[in-house]
Short mmCIF file of C-alpha atoms and ligand atoms in Angstrom, two decimals:
data_model
loop_
_atom_site.label_atom_id
_atom_site.label_comp_id
_atom_site.label_asym_id
_atom_site.label_seq_id
_atom_site.Cartn_x
_atom_site.Cartn_y
_atom_site.Cartn_z
CA MET A 1 -9.65 15.54 12.46
CA ASP A 2 -6.81 16.06 14.97
CA LEU A 3 -3.97 13.84 13.61
CA THR A 4 -1.44 14.65 16.23
CA LYS A 5 -2.18 11.61 18.30
CA PHE A 6 -0.65 9.76 15.40
CA HIS A 7 2.57 11.57 15.54
CA GLY A 8 5.82 10.30 16.99
CA ILE A 9 7.15 6.87 17.87
CA ILE A 10 4.85 3.94 17.46
CA PRO A 11 6.42 0.56 18.05
CA ALA A 12 5.14 -2.43 16.29
CA PHE A 13 3.85 -4.66 19.16
CA TYR A 14 5.36 -8.15 19.15
CA ALA A 15 3.61 -11.45 19.49
CA CYS A 16 3.77 -12.37 23.21
CA TYR A 17 3.74 -16.17 23.90
CA ASP A 18 3.69 -18.36 27.01
CA ASP A 19 6.25 -21.24 27.29
CA GLN A 20 3.90 -23.43 25.20
CA GLY A 21 3.87 -20.90 22.43
CA ASN A 22 0.29 -19.61 23.03
CA ILE A 23 -0.64 -15.98 23.07
CA SER A 24 -0.13 -14.86 26.59
CA GLU A 25 -2.09 -12.12 28.26
CA SER A 26 0.28 -11.74 31.21
CA ARG A 27 3.26 -11.45 28.83
CA THR A 28 1.42 -8.92 26.56
CA ALA A 29 0.85 -6.96 29.79
CA ALA A 30 4.59 -6.92 30.46
CA LEU A 31 5.39 -5.60 27.02
CA ALA A 32 2.55 -3.08 27.41
CA ASP A 33 3.85 -1.78 30.71
CA TYR A 34 7.44 -1.53 29.40
CA LEU A 35 6.50 0.55 26.40
CA TYR A 36 4.11 2.66 28.45
CA ALA A 37 7.07 3.45 30.92
CA LYS A 38 9.28 4.40 28.03
CA GLY A 39 6.82 7.04 26.87
CA VAL A 40 6.06 5.86 23.26
CA GLN A 41 3.05 7.71 21.60
CA GLY A 42 1.21 4.51 20.48
CA VAL A 43 1.53 1.01 19.26
CA TYR A 44 0.73 -0.92 16.17
CA VAL A 45 -0.68 -4.21 17.16
CA GLY A 46 -0.91 -7.41 15.03
CA GLY A 47 1.27 -6.44 12.08
CA SER A 48 4.23 -8.12 10.57
CA SER A 49 6.21 -7.83 13.85
CA GLY A 50 3.17 -9.13 15.64
CA GLU A 51 3.63 -12.44 13.64
CA CYS A 52 0.04 -12.11 12.40
CA ILE A 53 0.74 -14.08 9.41
CA TYR A 54 1.29 -17.21 11.61
CA HIS A 55 -1.86 -16.68 13.75
CA SER A 56 -5.27 -18.00 13.55
CA LEU A 57 -8.18 -15.59 13.35
CA GLU A 58 -8.97 -16.27 17.06
CA GLU A 59 -5.42 -15.70 18.03
CA ARG A 60 -5.28 -12.43 16.19
CA LYS A 61 -8.46 -11.31 18.07
CA GLN A 62 -6.82 -12.34 21.40
CA ALA A 63 -3.66 -10.35 20.60
CA LEU A 64 -5.74 -7.21 19.78
CA ALA A 65 -7.92 -7.57 22.87
CA TYR A 66 -4.99 -8.06 25.37
CA ALA A 67 -3.01 -5.18 24.09
CA ALA A 68 -6.04 -2.96 24.24
CA ARG A 69 -6.95 -4.17 27.66
CA HIS A 70 -3.56 -2.98 28.96
CA LEU A 71 -3.03 0.04 26.96
CA LYS A 72 -6.52 1.53 26.06
CA GLY A 73 -6.48 5.23 27.42
CA LYS A 74 -2.73 5.27 27.77
CA MET A 75 -1.56 5.78 24.18
CA THR A 76 -2.78 5.62 20.54
CA LEU A 77 -3.84 2.27 19.50
CA ILE A 78 -3.60 1.10 15.82
CA ALA A 79 -4.91 -2.33 14.88
CA HIS A 80 -3.51 -4.18 11.95
CA VAL A 81 -6.36 -6.17 10.44
CA GLY A 82 -5.08 -7.33 7.04
CA ALA A 83 -5.78 -10.98 6.43
CA PRO A 84 -5.78 -13.17 3.33
CA SER A 85 -9.61 -12.74 2.71
CA THR A 86 -11.72 -9.54 2.85
CA ARG A 87 -14.21 -11.43 5.10
CA ASP A 88 -11.57 -12.17 7.83
CA SER A 89 -10.22 -8.66 7.59
CA ILE A 90 -13.61 -7.17 8.11
CA GLU A 91 -14.19 -9.44 11.18
CA LEU A 92 -11.00 -8.30 12.76
CA ALA A 93 -11.70 -4.59 11.84
CA ARG A 94 -15.10 -4.83 13.73
CA HIS A 95 -13.41 -6.55 16.61
CA ALA A 96 -10.83 -3.78 16.84
CA GLU A 97 -13.52 -1.06 16.81
CA GLU A 98 -15.42 -2.73 19.65
CA LEU A 99 -12.02 -2.87 21.56
CA GLY A 100 -11.64 0.93 21.18
CA TYR A 101 -8.70 1.08 18.81
CA ASP A 102 -8.06 4.55 17.36
CA ALA A 103 -7.37 3.38 13.83
CA LEU A 104 -7.23 0.42 11.51
CA SER A 105 -4.44 -0.51 9.14
CA ALA A 106 -4.00 -3.25 6.55
CA ILE A 107 -1.58 -4.67 4.07
CA PRO A 108 -2.87 -5.26 0.56
CA PRO A 109 -4.10 -8.79 -0.34
CA ILE A 110 -1.28 -11.27 -0.46
CA TYR A 111 -0.40 -14.53 -2.35
CA PHE A 112 -2.42 -13.94 -5.58
CA LYS A 113 -1.23 -10.98 -7.55
CA LEU A 114 -4.42 -8.91 -7.89
CA PRO A 115 -5.11 -5.84 -9.96
CA ASP A 116 -5.40 -2.38 -8.44
CA SER A 117 -9.14 -2.54 -8.66
CA ALA A 118 -9.12 -5.62 -6.32
CA VAL A 119 -6.77 -3.96 -3.89
CA ILE A 120 -8.73 -0.81 -3.70
CA GLY A 121 -11.96 -2.88 -3.29
CA TYR A 122 -10.25 -4.67 -0.47
CA TRP A 123 -9.09 -1.75 1.55
CA THR A 124 -12.46 0.01 0.69
CA ALA A 125 -14.43 -2.88 2.15
CA ILE A 126 -12.43 -2.75 5.39
CA MET A 127 -12.98 0.98 5.65
CA GLU A 128 -16.73 0.68 5.14
CA ALA A 129 -16.92 -1.95 7.92
CA THR A 130 -16.31 0.43 10.81
CA GLU A 131 -16.31 4.18 11.71
CA LEU A 132 -12.60 4.14 12.30
CA PRO A 133 -9.92 5.98 10.35
CA PHE A 134 -7.66 3.91 8.17
CA ILE A 135 -4.00 3.70 7.60
CA ILE A 136 -2.89 2.13 4.35
CA TYR A 137 0.15 -0.22 4.69
CA ASN A 138 2.48 -0.21 1.71
CA ILE A 139 5.24 -2.95 2.13
CA PRO A 140 6.13 -4.11 -1.32
CA GLN A 141 8.99 -6.29 -0.39
CA THR A 142 6.85 -8.76 1.56
CA THR A 143 3.48 -8.30 -0.17
CA GLY A 144 4.59 -8.09 -3.76
CA TYR A 145 2.19 -5.12 -4.26
CA THR A 146 3.46 -1.57 -4.75
CA LEU A 147 1.21 1.44 -3.84
CA THR A 148 1.62 4.10 -6.49
CA PRO A 149 0.90 7.88 -5.95
CA GLY A 150 -1.89 7.40 -8.40
CA VAL A 151 -3.63 4.60 -6.49
CA PHE A 152 -2.98 6.50 -3.15
CA ARG A 153 -4.69 9.65 -4.71
CA GLN A 154 -7.73 7.41 -5.67
CA LEU A 155 -8.00 6.04 -2.20
CA LEU A 156 -7.78 9.63 -0.63
CA ALA A 157 -11.23 10.16 -2.11
CA ASN A 158 -12.40 8.21 0.95
CA PRO A 159 -12.27 10.54 3.99
CA LYS A 160 -11.52 7.57 6.17
CA VAL A 161 -8.02 7.43 4.74
CA ILE A 162 -5.74 9.40 7.15
CA GLY A 163 -2.37 8.07 6.25
CA VAL A 164 -0.03 5.48 4.92
CA LYS A 165 2.61 3.50 6.66
CA ASN A 166 5.37 3.29 3.97
CA SER A 167 7.95 0.53 4.39
CA SER A 168 9.27 0.74 0.83
CA MET A 169 12.96 1.66 0.93
CA PRO A 170 12.97 5.01 -0.98
CA ALA A 171 12.52 8.01 1.23
CA LEU A 172 11.24 9.54 -1.86
CA ASP A 173 8.04 7.55 -1.59
CA ILE A 174 7.45 9.10 1.69
CA GLU A 175 7.71 12.52 0.21
CA ARG A 176 5.56 11.67 -2.75
CA PHE A 177 2.84 10.33 -0.48
CA LYS A 178 2.91 13.36 1.80
CA SER A 179 2.92 15.66 -1.28
CA ALA A 180 -0.28 13.81 -2.49
CA GLY A 181 -1.99 13.92 0.81
CA GLY A 182 -0.99 17.18 2.36
CA ASP A 183 -2.36 18.12 5.71
CA ARG A 184 -4.97 15.53 5.84
CA VAL A 185 -2.62 12.56 6.09
CA VAL A 186 0.12 11.42 8.29
CA VAL A 187 2.87 9.37 6.59
CA PHE A 188 4.49 6.80 8.84
CA ASN A 189 8.09 5.93 8.16
CA GLY A 190 8.51 2.11 7.72
CA PRO A 191 12.21 1.28 7.39
CA ASP A 192 13.73 1.92 10.86
CA GLU A 193 17.18 2.10 9.17
CA GLN A 194 16.18 5.36 7.66
CA PHE A 195 13.90 6.82 10.21
CA VAL A 196 15.58 10.11 10.34
CA ALA A 197 15.49 10.46 6.55
CA GLY A 198 11.91 9.60 6.34
CA ARG A 199 11.03 12.13 9.06
CA ILE A 200 12.84 14.87 7.22
CA MET A 201 11.24 13.90 3.89
CA GLY A 202 7.58 14.17 5.21
CA ALA A 203 6.97 11.34 7.76
CA ALA A 204 5.46 12.84 10.99
CA ALA A 205 5.72 9.49 12.73
CA GLY A 206 7.35 6.15 12.49
CA ILE A 207 5.94 2.63 12.97
CA GLY A 208 8.77 0.22 13.43
CA GLY A 209 9.57 -3.38 13.99
CA THR A 210 12.74 -2.68 15.98
CA TYR A 211 11.40 0.24 18.03
CA ALA A 212 10.45 -1.77 21.00
CA ALA A 213 13.85 -3.25 21.36
CA MET A 214 15.27 0.28 21.87
CA PRO A 215 12.42 2.85 22.25
CA GLU A 216 14.76 5.36 23.98
CA LEU A 217 16.79 5.65 20.95
CA PHE A 218 13.97 6.20 18.44
CA LEU A 219 12.39 8.73 20.93
CA ALA A 220 15.71 10.59 21.08
CA ALA A 221 16.12 10.57 17.11
CA ASP A 222 12.54 11.86 16.82
CA LYS A 223 13.28 14.66 19.32
CA PHE A 224 16.45 15.72 17.49
CA VAL A 225 14.48 15.89 14.09
CA ARG A 226 11.68 17.93 15.92
CA GLU A 227 14.44 20.34 17.27
CA GLY A 228 16.30 20.53 13.97
CA ARG A 229 19.27 18.90 15.47
CA PHE A 230 19.96 16.97 12.29
CA GLU A 231 23.67 16.19 12.84
CA GLU A 232 22.88 14.50 16.14
CA ALA A 233 19.89 12.79 14.54
CA GLY A 234 22.13 11.40 11.76
CA LYS A 235 24.80 10.15 14.19
CA LEU A 236 22.17 8.35 16.42
CA GLN A 237 20.55 6.86 13.31
CA SER A 238 23.89 5.32 12.35
CA GLU A 239 24.32 3.92 15.91
CA ILE A 240 20.75 2.51 15.69
CA ASN A 241 21.56 0.90 12.38
CA ASP A 242 24.76 -0.85 13.89
CA ILE A 243 22.25 -2.45 16.26
CA ILE A 244 19.66 -3.40 13.58
CA VAL A 245 22.45 -4.93 11.45
CA ALA A 246 23.51 -7.04 14.50
CA LEU A 247 19.96 -8.11 15.15
CA CYS A 248 19.55 -9.23 11.61
CA SER A 249 22.85 -11.07 11.60
CA GLN A 250 22.02 -13.79 14.11
CA ASP A 251 21.24 -17.49 13.35
CA GLY A 252 17.66 -16.91 14.69
CA SER A 253 15.25 -14.48 13.05
CA MET A 254 15.41 -10.80 13.84
CA TYR A 255 12.29 -11.18 16.06
CA ALA A 256 13.80 -14.06 18.03
CA ALA A 257 17.00 -11.89 18.51
CA ILE A 258 14.76 -8.81 19.57
CA LYS A 259 12.89 -11.01 22.12
CA GLU A 260 16.17 -12.16 23.61
CA VAL A 261 17.22 -8.53 23.83
CA LEU A 262 13.88 -7.84 25.55
CA ARG A 263 14.43 -10.66 28.16
CA ARG A 264 17.79 -9.12 28.93
CA ARG A 265 16.01 -5.79 29.42
CA GLY A 266 13.60 -7.32 31.92
CA VAL A 267 10.69 -8.29 29.61
CA ASN A 268 9.93 -11.89 28.90
CA ILE A 269 7.54 -12.41 25.90
CA GLY A 270 8.57 -15.86 24.93
CA GLY A 271 10.04 -16.99 21.63
CA VAL A 272 8.93 -16.90 17.91
CA ARG A 273 6.40 -19.14 16.14
CA ALA A 274 7.81 -21.44 13.45
CA PRO A 275 8.67 -21.29 10.66
CA LEU A 276 10.54 -18.23 12.12
CA GLU A 277 13.70 -19.62 13.57
CA ASP A 278 14.72 -19.32 17.20
CA VAL A 279 18.08 -18.12 18.27
CA SER A 280 20.97 -20.53 18.50
CA PRO A 281 23.30 -21.08 21.39
CA ALA A 282 26.01 -19.00 19.56
CA ASP A 283 23.69 -16.19 19.29
CA ALA A 284 23.37 -15.81 23.15
CA GLU A 285 26.63 -14.25 23.70
CA ARG A 286 26.41 -11.89 20.73
CA ILE A 287 22.93 -10.88 21.97
CA ASP A 288 24.43 -10.14 25.42
CA GLY A 289 26.65 -7.56 23.54
CA ILE A 290 23.59 -6.08 21.64
CA ALA A 291 21.53 -5.69 24.68
CA ALA A 292 24.54 -3.99 26.46
CA ALA A 293 25.11 -1.69 23.51
CA ILE A 294 21.32 -0.57 23.67
CA ASP A 295 21.58 0.07 27.33
CA ALA A 296 24.63 2.12 26.96
CA LEU A 297 23.27 4.23 24.11
CA ALA A 298 19.92 4.74 26.11
CA LEU A 299 22.00 6.00 29.06
CA ARG A 300 23.99 8.23 26.75
CA TYR A 301 20.92 9.67 25.12
CA ARG A 302 18.90 9.99 28.30
CA GLU A 303 19.29 13.65 28.50
CA ALA A 304 18.92 14.32 24.87
C1 LIG B 1 10.07 -5.21 5.92
C2 LIG B 1 9.69 -4.91 7.35
O1 LIG B 1 9.27 -5.76 8.15
N1 LIG B 1 9.70 -3.61 7.74
C3 LIG B 1 9.37 -3.16 8.92
C4 LIG B 1 8.19 -2.21 8.83
O2 LIG B 1 8.21 -1.23 8.06
C5 LIG B 1 10.52 -2.40 9.70
O3 LIG B 1 10.09 -1.75 10.78
C6 LIG B 1 11.71 -3.41 9.81
O4 LIG B 1 11.22 -4.33 10.87
C7 LIG B 1 12.92 -2.76 10.30
O5 LIG B 1 13.20 -1.73 9.48
C8 LIG B 1 14.12 -3.65 10.54
O6 LIG B 1 14.62 -4.06 9.14
C1 LIG B 2 5.86 -2.09 11.43
C2 LIG B 2 5.95 -3.38 11.36
O1 LIG B 2 7.03 -3.98 11.47
C3 LIG B 2 4.85 -4.27 11.50
O2 LIG B 2 4.02 -4.24 10.55
O3 LIG B 2 4.61 -4.86 12.37
#
């Protein structure tokens, strides 16, 4: 299988709401057009950053359908289908396959702490439900489940497994998964704050929650790594991290801050769904500064 279509910068697609807080097709189209114009390699739809955890099954299907309608054939499409029950996950997986997604991905089961056997059973049931390749999602800080290299190796017995999106903080985990999977897997860097480290340690791609706020910067960082320009990559990573820290330092949630940045960059995708907190009046001025900083860096790295 040609895995190169999964290489590069793959922003996590955000939940796009109308003014009443319902999933909006026209606003999904606006985010889709913006990301297409920036030249990203793909999108990851319906994950953490897509606020999937706060959506009904019907809304999740809508979000997957609207993104596919506006991006199918233009870039690689990955559907996140992890849901509390195996049954709902399978329903989403089949829906994503019908919509023409290129791959599925899922977090492990959440809430109850389940043994490895149940987690493996869950991911395997999703894989068996469609013909699509599958990307395991390891994000221990939110799910409470840590994927070990041993369990990863067991899962690799299934040829549908083509990769792992690793969001644990040690870049070492990326290297260990790549070492276990070799050429048949793509490891996706999770933590945007160490994208450059992840790329150097074995990730051929990144899926990130802040990419869509500043796609130009992650595309430039990726190019620096590909060209072996590690000093420039490291400097840009540091500039990116100043922005991420600022996005995470508002009264509102990081996603609310990002959506305000996007509004200033010409893309209105609404607010965030409670219990995520909206930005405060005091955030507004600081977010003006963040958006201006992103625009200035994007300009500076345009010819990178
Ligand atoms: C914990 C979490 O949500 N991680 C995301 C996915 O890996 C990241 O992309 C973060 O959104 C990003 O690194 C900002 O902290
Ligand atoms: C990558 C990420 O942030 C997500 O799962 O949406």
